[in-house]
mmCIF file of C-alpha atoms and ligand atoms in Angstrom:
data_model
loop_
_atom_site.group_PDB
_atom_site.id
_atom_site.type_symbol
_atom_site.label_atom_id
_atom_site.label_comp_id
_atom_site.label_asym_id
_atom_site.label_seq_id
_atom_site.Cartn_x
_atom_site.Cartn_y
_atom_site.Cartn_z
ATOM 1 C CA UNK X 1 12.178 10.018 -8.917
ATOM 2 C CA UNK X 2 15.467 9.754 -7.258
ATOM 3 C CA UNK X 3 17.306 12.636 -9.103
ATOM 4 C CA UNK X 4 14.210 14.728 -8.948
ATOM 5 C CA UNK X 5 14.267 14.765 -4.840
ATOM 6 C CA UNK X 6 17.925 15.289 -4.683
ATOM 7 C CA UNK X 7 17.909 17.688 -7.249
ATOM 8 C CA UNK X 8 15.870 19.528 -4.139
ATOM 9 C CA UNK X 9 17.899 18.879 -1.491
ATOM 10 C CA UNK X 10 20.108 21.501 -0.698
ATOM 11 C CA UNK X 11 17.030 23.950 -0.502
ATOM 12 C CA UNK X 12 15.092 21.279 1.674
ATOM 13 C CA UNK X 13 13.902 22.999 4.615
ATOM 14 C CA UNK X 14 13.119 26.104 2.903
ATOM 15 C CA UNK X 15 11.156 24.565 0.285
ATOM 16 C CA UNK X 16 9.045 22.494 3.330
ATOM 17 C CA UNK X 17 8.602 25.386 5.136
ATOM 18 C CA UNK X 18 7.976 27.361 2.024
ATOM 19 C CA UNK X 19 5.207 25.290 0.941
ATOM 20 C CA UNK X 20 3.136 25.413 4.119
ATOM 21 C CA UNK X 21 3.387 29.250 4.311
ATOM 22 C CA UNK X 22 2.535 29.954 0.433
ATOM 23 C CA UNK X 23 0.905 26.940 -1.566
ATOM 24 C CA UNK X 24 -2.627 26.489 0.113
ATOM 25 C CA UNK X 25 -3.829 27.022 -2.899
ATOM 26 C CA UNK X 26 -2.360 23.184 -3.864
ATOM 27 C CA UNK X 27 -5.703 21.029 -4.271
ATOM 28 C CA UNK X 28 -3.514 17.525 -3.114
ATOM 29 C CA UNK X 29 -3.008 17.199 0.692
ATOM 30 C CA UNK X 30 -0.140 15.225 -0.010
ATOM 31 C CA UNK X 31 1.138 17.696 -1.281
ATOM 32 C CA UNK X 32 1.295 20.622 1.544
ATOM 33 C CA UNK X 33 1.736 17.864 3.830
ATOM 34 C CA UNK X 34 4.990 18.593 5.596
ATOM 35 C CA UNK X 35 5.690 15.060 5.516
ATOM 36 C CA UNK X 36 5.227 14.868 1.551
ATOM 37 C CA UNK X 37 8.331 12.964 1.178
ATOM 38 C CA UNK X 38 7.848 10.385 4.115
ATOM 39 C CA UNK X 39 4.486 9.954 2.862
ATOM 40 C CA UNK X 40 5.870 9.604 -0.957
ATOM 41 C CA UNK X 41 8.104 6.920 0.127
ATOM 42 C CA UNK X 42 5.803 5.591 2.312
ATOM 43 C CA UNK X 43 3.031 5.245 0.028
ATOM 44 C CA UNK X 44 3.212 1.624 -1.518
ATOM 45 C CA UNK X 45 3.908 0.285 1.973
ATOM 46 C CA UNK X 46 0.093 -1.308 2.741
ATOM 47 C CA UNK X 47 -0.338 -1.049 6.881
ATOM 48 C CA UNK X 48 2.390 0.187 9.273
ATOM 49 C CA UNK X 49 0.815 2.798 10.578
ATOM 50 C CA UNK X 50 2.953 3.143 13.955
ATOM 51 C CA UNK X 51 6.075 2.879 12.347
ATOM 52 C CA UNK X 52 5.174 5.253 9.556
ATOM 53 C CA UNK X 53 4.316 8.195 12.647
ATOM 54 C CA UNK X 54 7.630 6.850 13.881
ATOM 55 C CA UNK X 55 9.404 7.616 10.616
ATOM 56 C CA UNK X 56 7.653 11.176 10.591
ATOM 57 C CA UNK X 57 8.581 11.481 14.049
ATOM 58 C CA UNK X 58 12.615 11.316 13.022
ATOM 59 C CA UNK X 59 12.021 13.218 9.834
ATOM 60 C CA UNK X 60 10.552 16.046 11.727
ATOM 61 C CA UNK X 61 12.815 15.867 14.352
ATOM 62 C CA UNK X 62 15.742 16.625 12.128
ATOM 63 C CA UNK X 63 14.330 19.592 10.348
ATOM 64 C CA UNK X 64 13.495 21.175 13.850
ATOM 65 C CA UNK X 65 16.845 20.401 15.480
ATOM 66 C CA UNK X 66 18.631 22.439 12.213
ATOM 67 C CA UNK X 67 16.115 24.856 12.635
ATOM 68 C CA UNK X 68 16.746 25.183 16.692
ATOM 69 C CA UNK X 69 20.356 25.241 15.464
ATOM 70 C CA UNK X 70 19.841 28.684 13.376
ATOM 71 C CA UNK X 71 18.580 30.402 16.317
ATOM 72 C CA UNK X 72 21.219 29.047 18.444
ATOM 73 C CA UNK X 73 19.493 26.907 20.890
ATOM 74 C CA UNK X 74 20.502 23.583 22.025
ATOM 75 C CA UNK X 75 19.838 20.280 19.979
ATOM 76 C CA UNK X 76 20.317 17.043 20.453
ATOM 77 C CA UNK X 77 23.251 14.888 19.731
ATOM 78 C CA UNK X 78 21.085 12.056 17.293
ATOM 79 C CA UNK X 79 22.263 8.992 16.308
ATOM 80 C CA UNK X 80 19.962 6.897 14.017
ATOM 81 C CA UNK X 81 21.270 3.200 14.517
ATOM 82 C CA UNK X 82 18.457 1.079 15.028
ATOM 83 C CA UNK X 83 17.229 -2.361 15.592
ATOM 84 C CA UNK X 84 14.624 -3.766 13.255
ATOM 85 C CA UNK X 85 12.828 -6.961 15.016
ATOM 86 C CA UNK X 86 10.213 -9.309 12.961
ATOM 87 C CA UNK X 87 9.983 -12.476 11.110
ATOM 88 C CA UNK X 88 10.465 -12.894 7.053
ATOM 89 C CA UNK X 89 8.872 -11.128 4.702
ATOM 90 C CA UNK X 90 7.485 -8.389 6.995
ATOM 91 C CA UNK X 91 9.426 -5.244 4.822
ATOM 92 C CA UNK X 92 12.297 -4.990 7.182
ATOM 93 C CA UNK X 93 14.669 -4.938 4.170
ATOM 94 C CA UNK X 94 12.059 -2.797 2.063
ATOM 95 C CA UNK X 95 12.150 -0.347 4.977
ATOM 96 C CA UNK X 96 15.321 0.016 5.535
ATOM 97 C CA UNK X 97 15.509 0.749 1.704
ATOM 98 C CA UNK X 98 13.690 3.541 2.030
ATOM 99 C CA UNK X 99 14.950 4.942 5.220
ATOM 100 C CA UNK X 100 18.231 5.198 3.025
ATOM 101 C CA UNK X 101 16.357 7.407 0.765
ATOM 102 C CA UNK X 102 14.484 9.852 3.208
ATOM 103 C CA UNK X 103 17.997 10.448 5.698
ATOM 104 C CA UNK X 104 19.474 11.141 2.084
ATOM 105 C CA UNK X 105 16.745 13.766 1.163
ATOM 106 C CA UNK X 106 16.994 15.256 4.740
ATOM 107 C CA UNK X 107 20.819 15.714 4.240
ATOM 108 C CA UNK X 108 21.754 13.070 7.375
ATOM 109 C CA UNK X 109 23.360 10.686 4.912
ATOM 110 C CA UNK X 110 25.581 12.506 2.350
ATOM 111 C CA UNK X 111 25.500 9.192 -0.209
ATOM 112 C CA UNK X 112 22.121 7.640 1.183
ATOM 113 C CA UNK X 113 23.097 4.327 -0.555
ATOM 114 C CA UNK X 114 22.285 1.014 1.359
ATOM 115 C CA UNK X 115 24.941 -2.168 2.043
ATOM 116 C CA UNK X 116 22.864 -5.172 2.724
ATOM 117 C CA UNK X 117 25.106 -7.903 4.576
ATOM 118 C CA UNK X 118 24.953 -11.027 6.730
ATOM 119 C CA UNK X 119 27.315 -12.641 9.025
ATOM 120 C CA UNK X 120 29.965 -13.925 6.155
ATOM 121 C CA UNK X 121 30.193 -10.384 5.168
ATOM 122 C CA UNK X 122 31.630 -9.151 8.768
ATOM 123 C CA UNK X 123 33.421 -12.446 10.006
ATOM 124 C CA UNK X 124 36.734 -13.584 8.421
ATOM 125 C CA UNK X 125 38.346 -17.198 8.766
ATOM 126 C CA UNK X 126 41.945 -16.214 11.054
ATOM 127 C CA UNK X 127 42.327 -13.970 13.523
ATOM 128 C CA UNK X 128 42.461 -10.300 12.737
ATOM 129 C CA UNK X 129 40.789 -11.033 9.361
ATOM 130 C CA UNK X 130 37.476 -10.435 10.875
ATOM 131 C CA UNK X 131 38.333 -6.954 12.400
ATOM 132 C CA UNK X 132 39.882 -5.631 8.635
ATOM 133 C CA UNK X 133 36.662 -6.801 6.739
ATOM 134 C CA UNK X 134 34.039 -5.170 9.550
ATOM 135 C CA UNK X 135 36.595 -2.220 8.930
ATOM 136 C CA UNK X 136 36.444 -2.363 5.310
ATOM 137 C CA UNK X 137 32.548 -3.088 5.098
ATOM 138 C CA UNK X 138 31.741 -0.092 7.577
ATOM 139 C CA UNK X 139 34.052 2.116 5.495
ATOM 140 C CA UNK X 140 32.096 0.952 2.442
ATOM 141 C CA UNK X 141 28.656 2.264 3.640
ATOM 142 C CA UNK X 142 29.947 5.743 4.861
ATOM 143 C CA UNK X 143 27.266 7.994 3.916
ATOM 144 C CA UNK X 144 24.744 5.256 4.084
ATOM 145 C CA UNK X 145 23.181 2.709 5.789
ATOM 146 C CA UNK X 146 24.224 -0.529 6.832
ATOM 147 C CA UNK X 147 21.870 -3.115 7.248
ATOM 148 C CA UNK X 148 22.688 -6.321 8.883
ATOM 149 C CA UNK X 149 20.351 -9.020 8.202
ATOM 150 C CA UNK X 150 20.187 -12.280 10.706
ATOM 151 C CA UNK X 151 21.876 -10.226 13.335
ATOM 152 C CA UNK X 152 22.144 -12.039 16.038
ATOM 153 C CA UNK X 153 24.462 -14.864 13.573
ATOM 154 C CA UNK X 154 27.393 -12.986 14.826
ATOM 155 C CA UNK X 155 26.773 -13.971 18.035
ATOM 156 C CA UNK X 156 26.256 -17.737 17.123
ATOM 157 C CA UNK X 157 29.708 -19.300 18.325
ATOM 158 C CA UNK X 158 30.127 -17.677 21.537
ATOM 159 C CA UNK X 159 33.262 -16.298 23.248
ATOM 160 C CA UNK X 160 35.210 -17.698 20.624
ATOM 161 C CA UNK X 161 34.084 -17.337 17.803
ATOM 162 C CA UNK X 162 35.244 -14.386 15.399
ATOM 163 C CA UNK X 163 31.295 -13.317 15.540
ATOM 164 C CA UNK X 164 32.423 -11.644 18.711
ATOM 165 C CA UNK X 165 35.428 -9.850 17.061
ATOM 166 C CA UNK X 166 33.036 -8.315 14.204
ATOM 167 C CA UNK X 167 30.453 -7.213 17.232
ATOM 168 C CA UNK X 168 33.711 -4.627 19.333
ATOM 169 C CA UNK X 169 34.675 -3.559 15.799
ATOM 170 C CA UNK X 170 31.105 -2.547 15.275
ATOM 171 C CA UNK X 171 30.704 -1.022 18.129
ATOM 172 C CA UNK X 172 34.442 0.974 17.652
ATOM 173 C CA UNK X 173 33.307 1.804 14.364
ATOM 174 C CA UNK X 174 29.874 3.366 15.784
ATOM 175 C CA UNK X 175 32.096 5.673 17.723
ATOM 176 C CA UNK X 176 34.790 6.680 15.257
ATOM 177 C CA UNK X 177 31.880 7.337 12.549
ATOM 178 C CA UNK X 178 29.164 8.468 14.903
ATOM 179 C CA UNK X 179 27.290 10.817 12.259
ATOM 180 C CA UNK X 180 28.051 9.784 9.118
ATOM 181 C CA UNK X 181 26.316 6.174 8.548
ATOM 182 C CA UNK X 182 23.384 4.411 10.040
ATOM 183 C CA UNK X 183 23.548 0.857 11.279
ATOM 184 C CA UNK X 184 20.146 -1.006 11.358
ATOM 185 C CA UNK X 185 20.767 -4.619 12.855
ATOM 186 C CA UNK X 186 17.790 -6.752 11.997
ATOM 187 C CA UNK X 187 16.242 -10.487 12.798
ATOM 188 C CA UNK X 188 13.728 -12.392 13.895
ATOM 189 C CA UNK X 189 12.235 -10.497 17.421
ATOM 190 C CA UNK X 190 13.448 -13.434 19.708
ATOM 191 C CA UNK X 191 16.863 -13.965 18.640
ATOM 192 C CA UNK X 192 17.320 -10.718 18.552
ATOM 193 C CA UNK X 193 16.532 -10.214 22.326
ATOM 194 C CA UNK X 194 18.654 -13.398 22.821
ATOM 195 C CA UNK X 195 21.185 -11.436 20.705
ATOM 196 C CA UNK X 196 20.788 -8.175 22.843
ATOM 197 C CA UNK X 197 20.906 -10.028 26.230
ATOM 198 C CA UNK X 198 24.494 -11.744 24.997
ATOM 199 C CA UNK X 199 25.354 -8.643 24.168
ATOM 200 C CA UNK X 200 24.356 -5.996 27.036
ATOM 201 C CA UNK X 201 25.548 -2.497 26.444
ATOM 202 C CA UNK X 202 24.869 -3.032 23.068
ATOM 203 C CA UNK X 203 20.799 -1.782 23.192
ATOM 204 C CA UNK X 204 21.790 1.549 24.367
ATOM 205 C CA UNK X 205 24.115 2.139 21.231
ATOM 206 C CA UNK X 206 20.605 1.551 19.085
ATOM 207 C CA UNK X 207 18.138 4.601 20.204
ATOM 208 C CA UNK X 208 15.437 3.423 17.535
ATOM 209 C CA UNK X 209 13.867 0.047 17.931
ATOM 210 C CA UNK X 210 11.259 -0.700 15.250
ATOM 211 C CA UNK X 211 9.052 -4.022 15.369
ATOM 212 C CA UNK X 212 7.647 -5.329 12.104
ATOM 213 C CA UNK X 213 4.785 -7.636 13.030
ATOM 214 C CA UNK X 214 2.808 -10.321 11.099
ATOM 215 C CA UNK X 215 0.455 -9.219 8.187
ATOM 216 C CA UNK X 216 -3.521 -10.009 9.109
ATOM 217 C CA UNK X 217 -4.462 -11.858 6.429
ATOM 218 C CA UNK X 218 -6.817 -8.936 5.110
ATOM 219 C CA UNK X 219 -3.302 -6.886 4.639
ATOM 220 C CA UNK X 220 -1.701 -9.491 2.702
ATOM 221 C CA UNK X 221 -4.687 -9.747 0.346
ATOM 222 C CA UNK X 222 -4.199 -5.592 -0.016
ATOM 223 C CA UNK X 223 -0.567 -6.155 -0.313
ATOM 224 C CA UNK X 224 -1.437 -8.738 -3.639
ATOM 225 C CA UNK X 225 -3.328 -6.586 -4.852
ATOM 226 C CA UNK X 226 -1.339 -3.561 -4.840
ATOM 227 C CA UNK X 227 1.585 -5.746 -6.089
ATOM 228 C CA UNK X 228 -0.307 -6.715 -9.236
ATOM 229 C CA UNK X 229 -2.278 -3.646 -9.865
ATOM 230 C CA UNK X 230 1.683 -2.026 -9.843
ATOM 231 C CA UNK X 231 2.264 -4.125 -12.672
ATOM 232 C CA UNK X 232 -0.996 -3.360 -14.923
ATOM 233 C CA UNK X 233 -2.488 -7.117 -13.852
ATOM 234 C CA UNK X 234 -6.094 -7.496 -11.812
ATOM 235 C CA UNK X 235 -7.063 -10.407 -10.250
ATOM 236 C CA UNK X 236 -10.329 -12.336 -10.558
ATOM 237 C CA UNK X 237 -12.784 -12.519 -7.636
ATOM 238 C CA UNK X 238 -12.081 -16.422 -7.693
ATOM 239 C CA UNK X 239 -8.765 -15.665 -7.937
ATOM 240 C CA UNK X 240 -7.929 -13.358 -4.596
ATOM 241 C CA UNK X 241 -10.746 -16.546 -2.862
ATOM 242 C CA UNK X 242 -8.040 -18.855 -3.609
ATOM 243 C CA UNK X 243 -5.072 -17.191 -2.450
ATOM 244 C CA UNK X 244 -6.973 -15.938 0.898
ATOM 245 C CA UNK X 245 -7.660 -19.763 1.398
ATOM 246 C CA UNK X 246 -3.942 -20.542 0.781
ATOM 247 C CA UNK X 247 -2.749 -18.442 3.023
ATOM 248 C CA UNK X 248 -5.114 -19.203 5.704
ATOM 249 C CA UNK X 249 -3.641 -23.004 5.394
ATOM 250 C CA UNK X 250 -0.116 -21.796 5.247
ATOM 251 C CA UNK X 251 -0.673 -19.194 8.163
ATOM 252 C CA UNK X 252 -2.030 -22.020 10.349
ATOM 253 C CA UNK X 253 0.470 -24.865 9.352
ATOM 254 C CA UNK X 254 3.249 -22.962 9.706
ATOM 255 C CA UNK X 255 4.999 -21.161 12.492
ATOM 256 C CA UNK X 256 4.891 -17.716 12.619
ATOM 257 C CA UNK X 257 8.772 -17.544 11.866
ATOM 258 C CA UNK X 258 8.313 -19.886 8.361
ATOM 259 C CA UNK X 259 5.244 -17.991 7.217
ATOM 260 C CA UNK X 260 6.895 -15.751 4.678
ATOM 261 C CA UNK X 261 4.371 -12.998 5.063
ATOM 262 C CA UNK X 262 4.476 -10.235 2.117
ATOM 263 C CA UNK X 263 7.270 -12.449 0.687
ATOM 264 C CA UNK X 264 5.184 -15.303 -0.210
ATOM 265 C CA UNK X 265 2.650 -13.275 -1.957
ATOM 266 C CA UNK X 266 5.231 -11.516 -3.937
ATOM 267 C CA UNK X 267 6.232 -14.974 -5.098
ATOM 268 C CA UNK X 268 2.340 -15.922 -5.767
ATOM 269 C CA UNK X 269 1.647 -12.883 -7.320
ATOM 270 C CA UNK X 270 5.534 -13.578 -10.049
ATOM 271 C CA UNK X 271 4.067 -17.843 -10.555
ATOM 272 C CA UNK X 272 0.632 -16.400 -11.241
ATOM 273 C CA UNK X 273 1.969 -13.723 -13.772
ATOM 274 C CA UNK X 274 4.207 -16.546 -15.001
ATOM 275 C CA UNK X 275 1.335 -19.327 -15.346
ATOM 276 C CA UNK X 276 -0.778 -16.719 -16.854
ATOM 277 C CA UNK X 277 1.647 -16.319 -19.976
ATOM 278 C CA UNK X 278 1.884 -19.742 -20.386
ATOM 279 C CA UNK X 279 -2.106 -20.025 -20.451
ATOM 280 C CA UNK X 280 -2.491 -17.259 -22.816
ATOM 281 C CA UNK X 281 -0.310 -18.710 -25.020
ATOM 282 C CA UNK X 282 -1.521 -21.885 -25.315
ATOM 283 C CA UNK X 283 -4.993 -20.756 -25.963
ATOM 284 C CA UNK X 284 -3.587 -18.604 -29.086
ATOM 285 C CA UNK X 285 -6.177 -15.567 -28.984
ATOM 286 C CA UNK X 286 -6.578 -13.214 -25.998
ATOM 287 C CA UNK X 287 -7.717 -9.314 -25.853
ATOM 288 C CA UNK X 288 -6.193 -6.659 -23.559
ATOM 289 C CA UNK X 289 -8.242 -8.291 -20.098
ATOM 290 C CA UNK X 290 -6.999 -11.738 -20.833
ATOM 291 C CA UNK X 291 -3.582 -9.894 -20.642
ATOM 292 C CA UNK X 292 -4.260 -8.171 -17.794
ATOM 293 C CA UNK X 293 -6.735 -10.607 -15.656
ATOM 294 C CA UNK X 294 -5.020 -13.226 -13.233
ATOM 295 C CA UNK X 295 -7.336 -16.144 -12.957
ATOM 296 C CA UNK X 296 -7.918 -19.055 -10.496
ATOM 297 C CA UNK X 297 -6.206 -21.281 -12.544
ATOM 298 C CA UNK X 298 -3.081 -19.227 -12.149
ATOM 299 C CA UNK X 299 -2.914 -18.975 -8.685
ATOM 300 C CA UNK X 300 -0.852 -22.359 -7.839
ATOM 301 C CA UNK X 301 -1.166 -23.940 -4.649
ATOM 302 C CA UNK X 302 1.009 -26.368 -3.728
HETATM 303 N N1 ADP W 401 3.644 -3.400 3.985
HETATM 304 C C1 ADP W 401 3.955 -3.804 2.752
HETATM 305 N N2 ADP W 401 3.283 -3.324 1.693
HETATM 306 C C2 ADP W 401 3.588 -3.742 0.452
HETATM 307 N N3 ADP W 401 4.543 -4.636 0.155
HETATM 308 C C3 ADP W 401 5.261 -5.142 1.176
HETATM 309 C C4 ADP W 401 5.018 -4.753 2.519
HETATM 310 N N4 ADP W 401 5.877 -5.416 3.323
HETATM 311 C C5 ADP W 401 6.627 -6.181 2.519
HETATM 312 N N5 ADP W 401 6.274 -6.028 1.229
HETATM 313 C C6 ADP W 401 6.876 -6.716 0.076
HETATM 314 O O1 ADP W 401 7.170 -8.045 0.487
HETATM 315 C C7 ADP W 401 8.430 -8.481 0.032
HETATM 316 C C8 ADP W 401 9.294 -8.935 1.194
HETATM 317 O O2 ADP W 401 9.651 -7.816 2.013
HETATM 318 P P1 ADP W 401 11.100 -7.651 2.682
HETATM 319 O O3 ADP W 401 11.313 -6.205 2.928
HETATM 320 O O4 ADP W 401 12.114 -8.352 1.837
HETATM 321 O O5 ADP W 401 10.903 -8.408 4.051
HETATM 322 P P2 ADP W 401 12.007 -8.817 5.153
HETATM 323 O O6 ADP W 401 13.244 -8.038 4.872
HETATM 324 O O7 ADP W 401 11.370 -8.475 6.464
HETATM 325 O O8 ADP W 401 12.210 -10.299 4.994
HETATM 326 C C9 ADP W 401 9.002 -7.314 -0.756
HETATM 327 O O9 ADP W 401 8.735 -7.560 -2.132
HETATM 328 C C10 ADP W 401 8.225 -6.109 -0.297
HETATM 329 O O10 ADP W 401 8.096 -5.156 -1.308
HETATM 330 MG MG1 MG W 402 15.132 -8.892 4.432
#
């Protein structure tokens, strides 16, 4: 999949463009969509819908500024950083995956590979250490994006604290490096304004702001689903009644910052495929649906 689309890119626009003028013939909307390759990447991602327009929104945004750009009229200067605000297991890091992808495709990112880090990834332990390993990390995801998880970490010990250092090289590096990486900071939403407040001047430096809210409880159910049908599994009627009822209880014992949303289906969804193996073993004989059918009994609750 991945060679395939870069194996296209140096012809990207033309073959966009090409394909709306020539192939209406092509049965698949998908397919003369001019967002085909948002929409490809886009596709296992169940709900979303405003950030998805906002992700076509950028995508188109690019190919019309280089277009503007052959005719000579002005475009605009664009900077991708952005902030990503929600709670656990809402796709912030799957999203930012895939943003890594598209900017690659659309020739913004000349790698398009993606550095996941956290706060002991910027901050060192003496002074000036801090400033050489933001340096160093930054140089590492040239051509890429960088994603900082837990953001608003570096901003933990006040004045201080080295968290501060790793924050002005950040921002230095921003400047130096304008165009050739993307920096996504991400967290949960109110830490992250607490982060932003600490930090003012710092908001304008991130033109994209992208919030990633709670799954209803009908999306997570489509989100199971998806995940097992992905991996050739089903699951009984009994069995998707259990885990709705599970996560019902866990939605409303838990605050909305410990309910691990998609996360703690994937993780029902791996013990169910895990328990499952163990039944069918056990009970010796099975045909192709035992294989493939998740029951009630495999969907552990604890
Ligand atoms: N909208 C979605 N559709 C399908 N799967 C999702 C969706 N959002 C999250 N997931 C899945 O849930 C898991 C956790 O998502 P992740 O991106 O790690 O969340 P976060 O970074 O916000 O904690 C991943 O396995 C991801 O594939
Ligand atoms: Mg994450």
């Amino acid at each position: 999949m991945e060679s395939q689309i870069s194996f296209q890119k140096q012809n990207q626009i033309n073959i966009i463009l090409n394909d709306q003028k020539n192939d209406s013939k092509k049965t698949s909307s998908i397919e003369n969509s001019p967002f085909r390759i948002v929409e490809d990447a886009f596709q296992d991602i169940i709900g979303m819908d405003k950030l998805k327009e906002n992700v076509k929104e950028m995508y188109a945004n690019v190919l019309i500024n280089r277009e503007r750009e052959k005719v000579a009229l002005k475009t605009d200067q664009q900077v991708w950083h952005m902030l990503f605000k929600g709670n656990p297991g809402t796709g912030k890091t799957t999203v930012a995956r895939k943003l890594a992808q598209i900017f690659y495709d659309l020739n913004v990112l000349s790698k398009g590979h993606f550095i996941e880090a956290d706060r002991a990834d910027l901050v060192g332990e003496y002074i000036g250490h801090t400033a050489k390993k933001t340096r160093g990390l930054v140089e590492k995801a040239l051509g890429g994006i960088l994603f900082i998880d837990e953001a608003y970490a570096l901003a933990r010990g006040g004045e201080k604290d080295f968290g501060k250092e790793a924050i002005d090289t950040l921002v230095k590096q921003m400047e130096d490096y304008h165009d050739q990486f993307i920096l996504i900071l991400a967290g949960y939403p109110d830490e992250m304004d607490y982060f932003l407040s600490m930090n003012p001047g710092l908001q304008s430096r991130f033109p994209f702001i992208m919030h990633f809210d709670n799954y209803t409880i009908d999306q997570l159910i489509e989100i199971a689903m998806h995940m097992v049908k992905e991996r050739d599994y089903q699951l009984s009627s009994e069995a998707i009644w259990k885990l709705k009822s599970y996560l019902i209880k866990m939605q409303q014992h838990k605050s909305s910052q410990h309910f691990a949303n998609a996360r703690l289906v994937r993780n029902m969804v791996e013990k169910a495929i895990r328990y499952q193996a163990v039944r069918l073993l056990q009970k010796q004989r099975y045909s192709t649906n035992d294989l493939m059918l998740l029951t009630a009994k495999d969907i552990v609750v604890e």
